[in-house]
Amino acid sequence: MVQKYNVSQWPTQNARLKTWIIEMAEMCQPDAIMWIDGSEEEKQRLENEALTTGELMPIDQEKWPGCVYHRTAANDVARTEHLTFICTPTQEEAGPNNNWMSPEDGYSKAAEIFNDSMKGRTMYVIPFSMGPVGSPFSKIGVELTDSIYVVLNMRIMTRIGERVLRKLGPDGEFTKCLHGKAELDDKKRLILHFPHDNTIWSVGSGYGGNVLLGKKCLALRIASFLAKSEGWLAEHMLIMGVENPSGHIIYIAAAFPSACGKTNLAMLIPPEGLRHKGYRIWTVGDDIAWMRIDSDGQLWAINPESGFFGVAPGTNMQSNPNAMLTARKNTIFTNVLLTPDNDIWWEGMDGDPPAEGINWEGKPWKPGMTDEKGNTVYGAHPNSRFTAPINQCPSISNRTEHHHGVPISAIVFGGRRARLAPLVYESFDWKHGVFVGATMASERTAAQFGKQGEVRRDPMAMLPFCGYNMGDYFQYWLDFGRQLEKTPKIFNVNWFRLDDDGRFMWPGFGENLRVLEWIIERCMNTAGARITPIGYIPKIDEIDLTGLEIPPETMEKLFAIDTNAWLEETRDVEKFFKTFGAAMPEEMYTQLRSLIERLQKN
Ligand code: O2Y
Ligand code: MN
C-alpha cells in the first residue's frame, strides 16, 4: 500500500494526515492518489481531463471565458437532508433538529459503500483553508475525493493547495473530509458528520452541499460544534458593509431561510432614488459568517469561503447585476440549459429563452414544454448553480482577506411572512434578539415543494445546519451575548408582506437599502423609533422613500401589528419550543411570556 501510493514522496510531514489518508485509501482502493497543489497548471490539466471524459462540457469561450459546464445525475440535484446525519455518542446531543446515528453505525454503514468504491479511479487530496490562510479565525480541512468536479469547485469556494499544507505543518489539526461518488445511487448515499472526531464522510452524491465538504458540512455543522467549545459563532449569514454618505462603513451579518434573496441582498446595488446620497454596498460573503469577540469586546466576522455557489434561476441583470458580472468568467455552471451553439441559459435569465437546447436532465428542450401531467419542463433545474470566485464580484469588500475580518454592528434575521411581520423591527436587547432569531419562520411559496403558505420554522436559518441540539445552541447564544462589551443590535426584516389582493407591498431588491439605512442609523444612534409589543419600529417618515411611490396607507400596512395574529403566532412558537424538551433554555419561555403580556396589554 505504502509503495503503491508512493507515500515517501508525499508533500507533508504531518504523520496524522499520512496515516489517515492511507487508512482511507485502504478502504476505498483508488488506483492512484494525487495531491492537489492549487496551481494554475494543475487546474488546466484537470479541466482538460474532465472535458475529455465528459465529466465537464465546454461552453462558448468568447462569451463565457474560462467557464465550464457540469450536469449531475437526475437523482442528485440538491442537498439530501434526510440522508444527512450527526453521529454523536447520544441522540440527545444531536437534538431533534438532526437525524442521528451512532458513530459506530455511521462508520460501518458508510464503509460498506466506500469499500473498493475508488477502484479504477484517482483519489485527490485537497488541503483547504476555510478563511484566509493563517487567520486566527481559519480552520484547515483536507478533503479526499474521486471527483475532479469537486476539486475544481473547492478551488473556487476555498483556499487550497501547497500554502495550506505549509500552514498545517507537521502536527497541525485538520478536519478529515472523505467524499466518494461510489455508484451515485440515492439508496447508497450518506452525508455523515462525526463532530467528536472532527470528521465528515459523504458518499453516493456528486452535488453541491453534499460534496463540497468545506461548505455546509464543515463551515456550519462541524464548525458550530467547534465554535461552541471554543467560544465563537459559526452562522448561516451573509456579511455586507453599508458605506454611508460620510464614507463610514457599517457591517451587517444577516440570516434568512432559503428563497429569501440572501445573495441578492449581499450584492445589493443602491436604488436610483438613494444613489445621490452616496451609499455603497461592499460584499464580504453571501452565505456563512464565522464570528469572534476580539480584544475590543466587539463582534468581528469573516466569510470562511472564497466563492459563491449561487442559485442560477431568477438571477439576471435586474435582480442581481453583481452576481451576473461575477459569473461572467472562470465559473462552473451546474445543471443549467445548454444551447446548440454552446451557450447556457436558465429560467429568469435576461432576454428571450433560446429556441431549443439540452436541459439539466440531458434531454432535448423547447420553451413552453410540459410533461404528460401538464407540468412545466424546466430548461435549468430550479436548484441549478454557478460556482464563481468572490474576487470577481464588482462589489467585493477589500476586507475579505483581512485576518481580523470586519466589525459587526447589526445582526439581521428575516423570513417570508405574507401577513405577520412588519417590514423591519429591532429587538429590545440581545436576549430578546436571540428570541427573535429562534422564532424565525418562512411561508412556502408556490415554487417550493409542499403546501403553499405553510409556516416552516427555521431558527436563525440554522435548522438544517446546526451540528448539535438547537436547545443548547440557543443557550450558547444567550451566554455569548453576556461576553460582548459592544453588543450588536438585532433586527428582523420581512420584504414579503402582501396586500389584500396578494401583491407585494414592498418593492424589495435594491430598495431594501432604505430599510438598511434605518438599521445602520439605529446602530449609530441617529434614528428614532416607536416602541411596540414586538420591538422598536421606525416612525414612518424615517424610511427615506425618495424616488419611490408608496402611498402612506401602504407604509402603515407594512408596519401594522395585528395583535390577534401575533398571539396566534406565540401559540405556534410555544409548540415549536417544546420540541426541544429540557434542552430549551427557560429564558426563551420567559421571552415568550413577556411578548404575550405586551401583546395583551396593547
Ligand atoms: O443544494 C445544494 O447543495 C446547495 S444549497 C446552498 C448553496 C449555497 C448556499 N446556501 C445553500 C443552502 O441550502 O442554504
Ligand atoms: Mn445557505
Coordinates of C-alpha atoms and ligand atoms in Angstrom, one line a residue:
M1 CA 0.0 0.0 0.0
V2 CA 2.7 2.4 1.1
Q3 CA 4.7 1.6 -2.1
K4 CA 1.6 1.6 -4.4
Y5 CA 0.8 5.2 -3.5
N6 CA 4.4 6.4 -3.3
V7 CA 4.0 7.6 0.3
S8 CA 7.6 8.6 0.7
Q9 CA 7.1 11.3 -2.0
W10 CA 4.0 12.9 -0.3
P11 CA 4.4 16.7 0.3
T12 CA 3.7 16.6 4.0
Q13 CA 5.4 15.6 7.2
N14 CA 2.1 15.5 9.1
A15 CA 2.1 12.0 10.4
R16 CA -1.6 12.0 11.3
L17 CA -2.5 13.2 7.9
K18 CA -0.5 10.5 6.2
T19 CA -1.9 7.7 8.4
W20 CA -5.5 8.9 7.8
I21 CA -5.0 9.0 4.0
I22 CA -3.5 5.5 4.0
E23 CA -6.4 4.2 6.1
M24 CA -9.0 5.8 3.8
A25 CA -7.2 4.5 0.7
E26 CA -7.1 1.0 2.1
M27 CA -10.9 1.2 2.4
C28 CA -11.6 2.9 -1.0
Q29 CA -8.8 1.3 -3.0
P30 CA -8.1 4.1 -5.6
D31 CA -5.8 3.3 -8.4
A32 CA -3.8 6.4 -7.6
I33 CA -3.5 9.2 -5.1
M34 CA -2.9 12.8 -6.4
W35 CA -2.1 15.7 -4.2
I36 CA -3.7 19.0 -5.2
D37 CA -1.2 21.9 -5.2
G38 CA -3.6 24.6 -6.2
S39 CA -1.5 25.7 -9.3
E40 CA -3.0 27.1 -12.5
E41 CA -1.2 24.4 -14.4
E42 CA -2.9 21.7 -12.3
K43 CA -6.3 23.4 -12.9
Q44 CA -5.8 23.3 -16.7
R45 CA -4.7 19.7 -16.6
L46 CA -7.7 18.5 -14.5
E47 CA -10.1 20.6 -16.5
N48 CA -8.8 19.1 -19.8
E49 CA -9.1 15.6 -18.4
A50 CA -12.6 16.2 -17.2
L51 CA -13.5 17.7 -20.6
T52 CA -12.1 14.6 -22.3
T53 CA -14.1 12.1 -20.1
G54 CA -17.3 14.2 -20.3
E55 CA -17.3 15.0 -16.6
L56 CA -17.3 18.6 -17.8
M57 CA -18.6 20.1 -21.0
P58 CA -17.2 23.1 -22.9
I59 CA -19.2 26.2 -23.4
D60 CA -18.7 29.3 -25.7
Q61 CA -15.4 30.7 -24.5
E62 CA -15.8 34.0 -26.2
K63 CA -19.0 34.7 -24.2
W64 CA -18.0 32.8 -21.1
P65 CA -14.2 32.8 -20.8
G66 CA -12.7 30.2 -18.5
C67 CA -16.2 28.7 -17.8
V68 CA -17.3 25.1 -17.9
Y69 CA -20.5 23.1 -17.7
H70 CA -21.4 20.1 -15.5
R71 CA -24.5 18.0 -15.2
T72 CA -25.2 15.9 -12.2
A73 CA -27.3 12.7 -12.0
A74 CA -31.1 13.4 -12.2
N75 CA -31.5 12.0 -8.7
D76 CA -28.7 14.2 -7.3
V77 CA -29.6 17.8 -7.6
A78 CA -29.8 19.2 -4.1
R79 CA -28.7 18.7 -0.5
T80 CA -30.3 15.5 0.8
E81 CA -31.3 16.4 4.3
H82 CA -33.0 13.0 5.0
L83 CA -29.7 11.3 4.3
T84 CA -27.6 13.8 6.4
F85 CA -26.7 12.6 9.9
I86 CA -24.9 13.9 13.0
C87 CA -23.1 11.0 14.6
T88 CA -22.6 11.7 18.3
P89 CA -22.5 9.2 21.2
T90 CA -26.0 10.1 22.3
Q91 CA -29.1 11.2 20.3
E92 CA -29.7 13.9 22.8
E93 CA -26.5 15.7 21.8
A94 CA -27.6 15.8 18.2
G95 CA -31.1 17.0 19.2
P96 CA -34.5 16.8 17.4
N97 CA -33.2 19.2 14.7
N98 CA -30.8 16.5 13.4
N99 CA -31.0 12.9 12.0
W100 CA -28.9 10.9 14.3
M101 CA -26.8 7.7 14.0
S102 CA -24.2 6.3 16.5
P103 CA -20.6 6.8 15.3
E104 CA -20.2 3.0 15.2
D105 CA -23.2 2.6 12.9
G106 CA -22.2 5.6 10.8
Y107 CA -18.7 4.4 10.1
S108 CA -19.8 0.9 9.4
K109 CA -22.7 1.7 7.1
A110 CA -20.7 4.2 5.1
A111 CA -17.7 1.9 5.0
E112 CA -19.8 -0.7 3.3
I113 CA -20.5 1.8 0.5
F114 CA -17.0 3.2 0.4
N115 CA -15.3 -0.3 0.3
D116 CA -13.4 -0.6 -3.1
S117 CA -15.5 2.3 -4.5
M118 CA -12.5 4.1 -5.9
K119 CA -11.1 1.1 -7.9
G120 CA -10.2 2.4 -11.3
R121 CA -10.3 6.0 -10.1
T122 CA -7.9 8.5 -8.6
M123 CA -8.3 9.8 -5.1
Y124 CA -7.5 13.6 -5.0
V125 CA -6.1 15.1 -1.8
I126 CA -7.3 18.7 -1.3
P127 CA -5.8 20.6 1.6
F128 CA -8.1 23.6 2.1
S129 CA -8.5 26.5 4.4
M130 CA -11.8 28.0 5.5
G131 CA -10.9 31.6 6.0
P132 CA -7.7 33.4 4.9
V133 CA -4.7 31.1 5.3
G134 CA -3.3 31.7 8.7
S135 CA -6.0 33.9 10.1
P136 CA -6.9 33.2 13.8
F137 CA -10.5 32.6 12.6
S138 CA -9.5 30.0 10.0
K139 CA -9.7 26.2 10.0
I140 CA -7.9 23.7 7.9
G141 CA -9.6 20.7 6.2
V142 CA -8.4 18.0 3.9
E143 CA -10.9 16.6 1.5
L144 CA -10.3 13.3 -0.2
T145 CA -12.5 12.9 -3.3
D146 CA -12.7 10.9 -6.5
S147 CA -14.4 13.8 -8.4
I148 CA -12.5 16.3 -10.5
Y149 CA -15.7 18.4 -10.4
V150 CA -15.3 18.6 -6.6
V151 CA -11.6 19.6 -6.9
L152 CA -12.4 22.4 -9.3
N153 CA -15.3 23.7 -7.2
M154 CA -13.3 23.5 -4.0
R155 CA -10.6 25.5 -5.8
I156 CA -13.1 28.3 -6.2
M157 CA -15.0 28.0 -2.9
T158 CA -12.0 27.6 -0.6
R159 CA -8.3 28.4 -0.5
I160 CA -6.5 25.2 -1.5
G161 CA -3.1 23.6 -2.1
E162 CA 0.5 24.0 -1.1
R163 CA 0.2 27.1 1.0
V164 CA -2.5 25.4 3.2
L165 CA -0.3 22.3 3.7
R166 CA 2.6 24.5 4.7
K167 CA 0.4 26.2 7.2
L168 CA -0.8 22.9 8.5
G169 CA 2.8 21.9 9.3
P170 CA 3.9 18.6 10.8
D171 CA 1.4 18.5 13.6
G172 CA -1.5 20.9 12.8
E173 CA -5.1 20.0 13.3
F174 CA -7.5 19.4 10.4
T175 CA -11.0 18.3 9.6
K176 CA -10.9 14.9 7.9
C177 CA -13.3 15.1 5.0
L178 CA -13.8 11.9 2.8
H179 CA -16.0 12.1 -0.3
G180 CA -16.7 9.3 -2.8
K181 CA -19.2 9.2 -5.7
A182 CA -19.5 5.4 -5.4
E183 CA -22.5 4.5 -7.5
L184 CA -24.3 7.9 -7.3
D185 CA -27.2 5.8 -6.0
D186 CA -29.6 7.6 -3.7
K187 CA -30.1 4.3 -1.9
K188 CA -26.4 4.2 -1.1
R189 CA -26.0 7.9 -0.2
L190 CA -25.0 9.1 3.3
I191 CA -23.7 12.5 4.5
L192 CA -22.3 11.8 7.9
H193 CA -20.7 14.2 10.5
F194 CA -18.7 13.0 13.4
P195 CA -18.2 16.2 15.4
H196 CA -16.2 14.5 18.2
D197 CA -13.7 13.1 15.6
N198 CA -13.6 16.3 13.5
T199 CA -14.6 14.1 10.6
I200 CA -17.0 14.2 7.7
W201 CA -17.9 11.2 5.4
S202 CA -20.0 11.8 2.3
V203 CA -20.8 9.0 -0.2
G204 CA -23.0 8.4 -3.1
S205 CA -23.6 12.0 -4.2
G206 CA -21.8 14.4 -6.6
Y207 CA -23.8 17.6 -5.9
G208 CA -23.2 20.8 -4.1
G209 CA -23.7 21.0 -0.4
N210 CA -23.4 17.2 -0.2
V211 CA -19.9 17.1 -1.6
L212 CA -18.2 20.5 -1.3
L213 CA -17.4 19.5 2.3
G214 CA -15.9 22.8 3.3
K215 CA -19.3 24.5 2.9
K216 CA -22.4 23.3 4.9
C217 CA -20.7 20.2 6.4
L218 CA -17.5 21.9 7.8
A219 CA -18.2 25.6 7.9
L220 CA -21.6 25.1 9.6
R221 CA -22.3 21.7 11.1
I222 CA -18.8 20.8 12.3
A223 CA -17.9 24.5 12.9
S224 CA -21.0 25.2 15.0
F225 CA -19.9 22.3 17.3
L226 CA -16.3 23.5 17.4
A227 CA -17.4 27.1 17.9
K228 CA -19.5 26.2 21.0
S229 CA -16.5 24.5 22.6
E230 CA -14.0 27.2 21.6
G231 CA -16.1 30.3 22.2
W232 CA -17.1 31.7 18.8
L233 CA -20.1 31.6 16.4
A234 CA -20.4 29.7 13.1
E235 CA -23.6 31.1 11.4
H236 CA -25.6 30.8 8.2
M237 CA -25.3 34.5 7.5
L238 CA -24.3 36.9 4.7
I239 CA -21.9 39.7 5.6
M240 CA -22.1 43.1 4.0
G241 CA -20.7 46.6 4.5
V242 CA -23.0 49.6 4.0
E243 CA -20.9 52.7 3.3
N244 CA -22.9 55.7 4.3
P245 CA -22.7 59.2 2.7
S246 CA -19.8 60.2 5.0
G247 CA -17.7 57.2 3.9
H248 CA -18.2 55.3 7.2
I249 CA -18.8 51.5 6.6
I250 CA -21.1 49.7 9.0
Y251 CA -21.0 45.9 8.7
I252 CA -24.1 43.7 9.0
A253 CA -24.5 39.9 9.3
A254 CA -27.9 38.6 8.2
A255 CA -29.6 35.2 8.3
F256 CA -32.5 34.3 6.0
P257 CA -34.1 30.9 5.2
S258 CA -33.7 29.8 1.5
A259 CA -35.6 31.7 -1.2
C260 CA -35.5 35.0 0.6
G261 CA -32.8 36.7 -1.6
K262 CA -29.7 36.4 0.6
T263 CA -27.2 36.5 -2.3
N264 CA -29.2 39.5 -3.8
L265 CA -29.0 41.4 -0.5
A266 CA -25.3 40.7 -0.1
M267 CA -24.6 42.3 -3.5
L268 CA -27.3 45.0 -3.4
I269 CA -27.0 48.0 -5.8
P270 CA -28.3 51.2 -4.3
P271 CA -31.6 52.3 -5.9
E272 CA -31.6 55.4 -8.1
G273 CA -33.6 57.4 -5.5
L274 CA -30.9 56.9 -2.8
R275 CA -27.8 56.9 -5.0
H276 CA -27.5 60.7 -4.8
K277 CA -26.8 60.3 -1.1
G278 CA -23.7 58.4 -1.8
Y279 CA -24.4 54.9 -0.4
R280 CA -22.3 51.9 -1.5
I281 CA -22.5 48.3 -0.6
W282 CA -19.5 46.1 0.0
T283 CA -19.9 42.3 -0.2
V284 CA -18.0 40.2 2.3
G285 CA -20.0 37.0 1.9
D286 CA -23.3 35.6 0.8
D287 CA -23.8 32.5 2.9
I288 CA -21.6 31.9 6.0
A289 CA -20.2 34.0 8.8
W290 CA -17.6 33.0 11.4
M291 CA -17.7 35.5 14.3
R292 CA -15.5 36.0 17.3
I293 CA -15.2 38.5 20.1
D294 CA -12.0 40.4 19.7
S295 CA -9.9 42.1 22.5
D296 CA -12.0 45.3 21.9
G297 CA -15.1 43.4 23.2
Q298 CA -16.7 43.7 19.8
L299 CA -18.0 41.0 17.4
W300 CA -15.8 40.5 14.3
A301 CA -16.7 38.3 11.4
I302 CA -15.1 36.6 8.4
N303 CA -16.6 34.8 5.4
P304 CA -14.8 31.5 5.5
E305 CA -15.5 30.9 1.8
S306 CA -13.8 32.4 -1.3
G307 CA -16.5 31.8 -3.8
F308 CA -20.3 31.8 -4.4
F309 CA -22.3 28.7 -5.0
G310 CA -25.3 30.7 -6.2
V311 CA -28.6 29.6 -7.5
A312 CA -28.9 30.4 -11.2
P313 CA -32.7 30.6 -12.0
G314 CA -34.1 34.1 -11.3
T315 CA -30.6 35.7 -11.4
N316 CA -30.4 38.4 -14.1
M317 CA -29.1 41.9 -14.6
Q318 CA -32.2 43.3 -12.9
S319 CA -32.4 41.0 -9.8
N320 CA -28.6 40.8 -9.2
P321 CA -26.3 42.5 -11.7
N322 CA -23.3 41.9 -9.5
A323 CA -23.9 38.1 -9.4
M324 CA -24.2 38.1 -13.2
L325 CA -21.0 40.1 -13.6
T326 CA -19.2 37.8 -11.1
A327 CA -20.2 34.7 -13.1
R328 CA -19.1 36.0 -16.5
K329 CA -15.7 34.2 -16.3
N330 CA -13.9 31.3 -14.6
T331 CA -17.2 29.9 -13.4
I332 CA -18.6 26.4 -13.2
F333 CA -22.3 26.1 -14.2
T334 CA -24.1 23.1 -12.9
N335 CA -27.5 21.8 -14.3
V336 CA -28.4 24.8 -16.4
L337 CA -29.6 24.5 -20.0
L338 CA -27.0 24.1 -22.9
T339 CA -27.9 25.6 -26.2
P340 CA -26.9 24.1 -29.6
D341 CA -24.3 26.9 -30.0
N342 CA -22.7 26.0 -26.6
D343 CA -24.3 28.9 -24.8
I344 CA -26.0 28.5 -21.4
W345 CA -29.4 29.6 -20.2
W346 CA -31.7 29.4 -17.1
E347 CA -35.2 30.4 -16.4
G348 CA -35.3 34.1 -15.4
M349 CA -32.1 35.0 -17.3
D350 CA -32.1 38.2 -19.3
G351 CA -33.5 38.2 -22.8
D352 CA -35.7 35.6 -24.6
P353 CA -35.2 31.9 -24.0
P354 CA -33.3 30.0 -26.7
A355 CA -35.5 28.3 -29.3
E356 CA -34.1 24.9 -28.1
G357 CA -31.5 23.3 -26.0
I358 CA -30.5 20.3 -23.9
N359 CA -31.9 20.6 -20.4
W360 CA -30.5 19.8 -17.0
E361 CA -31.5 16.1 -17.5
G362 CA -29.6 15.9 -20.8
K363 CA -32.9 15.8 -22.7
P364 CA -34.0 18.0 -25.7
W365 CA -35.9 21.0 -24.5
K366 CA -38.0 23.8 -26.1
P367 CA -39.7 26.8 -24.3
G368 CA -43.2 26.0 -23.0
M369 CA -42.7 22.3 -22.9
T370 CA -44.8 20.3 -20.5
D371 CA -44.7 16.7 -19.4
E372 CA -47.5 14.1 -19.7
K373 CA -49.2 15.5 -16.5
G374 CA -49.0 19.1 -17.9
N375 CA -46.2 20.2 -15.6
T376 CA -43.6 22.7 -16.9
V377 CA -40.4 21.0 -18.0
Y378 CA -37.6 23.2 -16.9
G379 CA -34.5 24.0 -19.1
A380 CA -32.4 24.6 -16.0
H381 CA -33.1 22.7 -12.7
P382 CA -34.6 25.1 -10.2
N383 CA -31.6 24.4 -7.9
S384 CA -29.0 24.8 -10.8
R385 CA -26.0 26.7 -9.7
F386 CA -23.0 28.8 -10.6
T387 CA -19.7 28.5 -8.7
A388 CA -17.8 31.8 -9.1
P389 CA -14.8 33.3 -7.4
I390 CA -15.7 36.0 -4.9
N391 CA -12.9 38.3 -6.1
Q392 CA -14.7 38.7 -9.4
C393 CA -17.6 40.4 -7.7
P394 CA -17.8 44.1 -8.6
S395 CA -19.0 44.9 -5.0
I396 CA -16.3 42.8 -3.3
S397 CA -15.1 44.3 0.0
N398 CA -11.3 44.9 0.3
R399 CA -11.6 43.3 3.7
T400 CA -12.3 39.7 2.5
E401 CA -8.6 38.7 3.0
H402 CA -8.2 40.6 6.3
H403 CA -7.2 38.2 9.0
H404 CA -9.3 40.1 11.6
G405 CA -12.4 40.3 9.4
V406 CA -14.9 43.1 9.9
P407 CA -16.7 44.5 13.0
I408 CA -20.3 43.6 13.1
S409 CA -22.7 46.4 14.2
A410 CA -26.0 44.7 13.4
I411 CA -27.4 41.2 13.1
V412 CA -30.4 40.9 10.9
F413 CA -32.9 38.0 10.8
G414 CA -35.6 37.6 8.2
G415 CA -38.2 35.5 6.8
R416 CA -41.0 35.4 4.2
R417 CA -44.3 36.3 6.0
A418 CA -47.3 37.3 4.0
R419 CA -49.3 39.0 6.8
L420 CA -47.5 38.9 10.1
A421 CA -44.1 40.5 10.5
P422 CA -43.6 44.2 9.7
L423 CA -41.0 45.4 7.2
V424 CA -38.5 45.9 9.9
Y425 CA -38.3 45.8 13.7
E426 CA -35.5 46.0 16.2
S427 CA -35.3 43.8 19.3
F428 CA -35.2 45.3 22.8
D429 CA -31.9 43.8 23.7
W430 CA -29.6 40.8 23.0
K431 CA -31.8 38.2 24.8
H432 CA -34.9 39.4 23.0
G433 CA -32.8 39.3 19.8
V434 CA -32.0 35.7 20.4
F435 CA -35.7 35.0 20.8
V436 CA -36.4 36.8 17.6
G437 CA -33.8 34.6 15.8
A438 CA -35.2 31.5 17.5
T439 CA -38.7 32.2 16.2
M440 CA -37.7 32.9 12.6
A441 CA -40.0 31.3 10.1
S442 CA -40.9 31.4 6.4
E443 CA -44.1 30.6 4.5
R444 CA -43.7 28.3 1.5
T445 CA -44.0 29.9 -1.9
A446 CA -45.8 28.3 -4.9
A447 CA -42.4 27.4 -6.3
Q448 CA -41.5 25.3 -3.3
F449 CA -42.5 21.7 -2.8
G450 CA -45.3 21.3 -0.1
K451 CA -48.4 23.2 0.9
Q452 CA -48.3 26.8 -0.1
G453 CA -48.4 29.2 2.8
E454 CA -47.4 26.6 5.3
V455 CA -45.2 28.1 8.0
R456 CA -41.8 26.5 8.4
R457 CA -39.7 27.4 11.4
D458 CA -36.1 27.8 10.7
P459 CA -34.4 29.4 13.7
M460 CA -31.5 31.7 12.7
A461 CA -31.7 29.8 9.3
M462 CA -29.7 27.1 11.1
L463 CA -32.2 24.3 11.4
P464 CA -30.5 22.1 8.7
F465 CA -27.0 23.2 9.7
C466 CA -26.6 23.3 13.5
G467 CA -24.3 20.4 14.4
Y468 CA -25.9 19.8 17.8
N469 CA -29.1 20.2 19.8
M470 CA -30.6 23.6 19.0
G471 CA -31.9 24.0 22.5
D472 CA -28.2 24.1 23.6
Y473 CA -27.5 26.4 20.7
F474 CA -30.0 29.0 21.9
Q475 CA -28.4 28.8 25.4
Y476 CA -25.0 29.2 23.8
W477 CA -26.2 32.4 22.0
L478 CA -27.6 33.7 25.3
D479 CA -24.3 33.1 27.1
F480 CA -22.3 34.5 24.2
G481 CA -24.1 37.8 24.5
R482 CA -23.0 38.3 28.0
Q483 CA -19.4 38.3 26.9
L484 CA -19.9 41.1 24.4
E485 CA -18.9 44.6 25.6
K486 CA -20.1 46.3 22.4
T487 CA -23.2 44.3 21.6
P488 CA -24.6 44.4 18.0
K489 CA -28.2 45.4 17.7
I490 CA -30.5 42.6 16.5
F491 CA -33.2 43.3 13.8
N492 CA -35.8 41.4 11.9
V493 CA -36.9 42.2 8.3
N494 CA -39.7 40.9 6.1
W495 CA -39.6 42.0 2.4
F496 CA -42.5 39.8 1.5
R497 CA -45.7 41.3 3.1
L498 CA -48.7 41.1 0.8
D499 CA -51.7 43.4 0.5
D500 CA -55.3 42.1 0.4
D501 CA -55.0 41.4 -3.3
G502 CA -51.9 39.2 -2.7
R503 CA -49.4 41.7 -4.2
F504 CA -46.1 42.6 -2.5
M505 CA -46.4 45.9 -0.8
W506 CA -42.6 46.5 -0.7
P507 CA -40.6 46.5 -3.9
G508 CA -37.6 44.7 -2.5
F509 CA -34.2 44.2 -4.3
G510 CA -32.1 47.4 -4.3
E511 CA -34.9 49.3 -2.5
N512 CA -34.1 47.2 0.6
L513 CA -31.3 49.7 1.2
R514 CA -33.9 52.1 2.5
V515 CA -34.5 49.7 5.4
L516 CA -30.8 49.1 5.9
E517 CA -30.4 52.9 6.1
W518 CA -32.7 52.9 9.2
I519 CA -30.8 49.9 10.6
I520 CA -27.4 51.5 10.3
E521 CA -28.7 54.8 11.7
R522 CA -30.1 52.9 14.7
C523 CA -26.6 51.4 15.2
M524 CA -25.1 54.9 15.1
N525 CA -27.9 56.3 17.4
T526 CA -29.0 58.8 14.8
A527 CA -32.5 57.4 14.0
G528 CA -35.6 57.3 16.3
A529 CA -38.1 54.6 16.7
R530 CA -41.6 53.7 18.0
I531 CA -42.0 51.1 20.7
T532 CA -44.4 48.3 20.0
P533 CA -45.1 44.9 21.7
I534 CA -42.8 43.1 19.3
G535 CA -39.9 45.6 19.3
Y536 CA -38.9 49.0 18.0
I537 CA -40.1 50.0 14.6
P538 CA -39.3 53.2 12.5
K539 CA -41.5 56.2 12.6
I540 CA -43.0 56.2 9.0
D541 CA -41.1 59.2 7.9
E542 CA -37.8 57.6 9.0
I543 CA -37.7 55.4 5.9
D544 CA -36.5 57.5 3.1
L545 CA -38.9 56.9 0.1
T546 CA -37.3 59.4 -2.3
G547 CA -38.0 58.2 -5.8
L548 CA -40.5 55.6 -4.7
E549 CA -44.2 55.9 -5.0
I550 CA -45.6 54.1 -2.0
P551 CA -48.8 55.7 -0.5
P552 CA -48.7 56.4 3.2
E553 CA -51.5 53.9 3.8
T554 CA -49.3 51.1 2.3
M555 CA -46.4 52.2 4.6
E556 CA -48.9 52.0 7.6
K557 CA -49.9 48.5 6.5
L558 CA -46.2 47.4 6.1
F559 CA -45.7 48.2 9.8
A560 CA -49.1 47.1 11.1
I561 CA -49.0 44.7 14.0
D562 CA -52.1 42.5 14.2
T563 CA -52.3 41.6 17.9
N564 CA -54.5 38.5 17.3
A565 CA -52.3 37.2 14.6
W566 CA -49.2 37.7 16.8
L567 CA -51.0 35.9 19.7
E568 CA -51.7 33.0 17.4
E569 CA -48.1 33.0 16.4
T570 CA -47.0 32.7 20.0
R571 CA -49.0 29.5 20.3
D572 CA -47.2 28.1 17.4
V573 CA -43.8 29.2 18.8
E574 CA -44.6 27.5 22.1
K575 CA -45.3 24.2 20.3
F576 CA -42.0 24.6 18.4
F577 CA -40.0 25.4 21.6
K578 CA -41.5 22.3 23.2
T579 CA -40.0 20.0 20.6
F580 CA -36.6 20.7 22.1
G581 CA -37.7 19.4 25.5
A582 CA -35.5 20.1 28.5
A583 CA -32.7 21.5 26.3
M584 CA -34.8 24.6 25.6
P585 CA -33.5 27.4 27.8
E586 CA -36.0 28.8 30.3
E587 CA -35.1 32.3 29.1
M588 CA -36.8 31.5 25.8
Y589 CA -40.1 30.8 27.6
T590 CA -39.6 34.0 29.7
Q591 CA -39.2 35.9 26.4
L592 CA -42.3 34.3 25.0
R593 CA -44.4 35.1 28.1
S594 CA -43.2 38.7 28.0
L595 CA -44.2 39.0 24.4
I596 CA -47.7 37.6 25.2
E597 CA -48.1 40.1 28.1
R598 CA -47.0 43.1 25.9
L599 CA -49.5 42.0 23.2
Q600 CA -52.3 41.5 25.7
K601 CA -51.7 45.0 27.2
N602 CA -51.7 46.6 23.7
Ligands
O2Y1 O1 -28.5 22.2 -2.9 C1 -27.3 22.4 -2.6 O2 -26.5 21.5 -2.5 C2 -26.8 23.8 -2.3 S1 -27.6 24.5 -1.0 C3 -26.9 26.1 -0.8 C4 -26.0 26.5 -1.6 C5 -25.4 27.8 -1.4 C6 -25.8 28.5 -0.3 N1 -26.7 28.0 0.5 C7 -27.3 26.9 0.3 C8 -28.4 26.5 1.3 O3 -29.1 25.5 1.2 O4 -28.5 27.2 2.3
MN2 MN -27.0 28.7 2.5

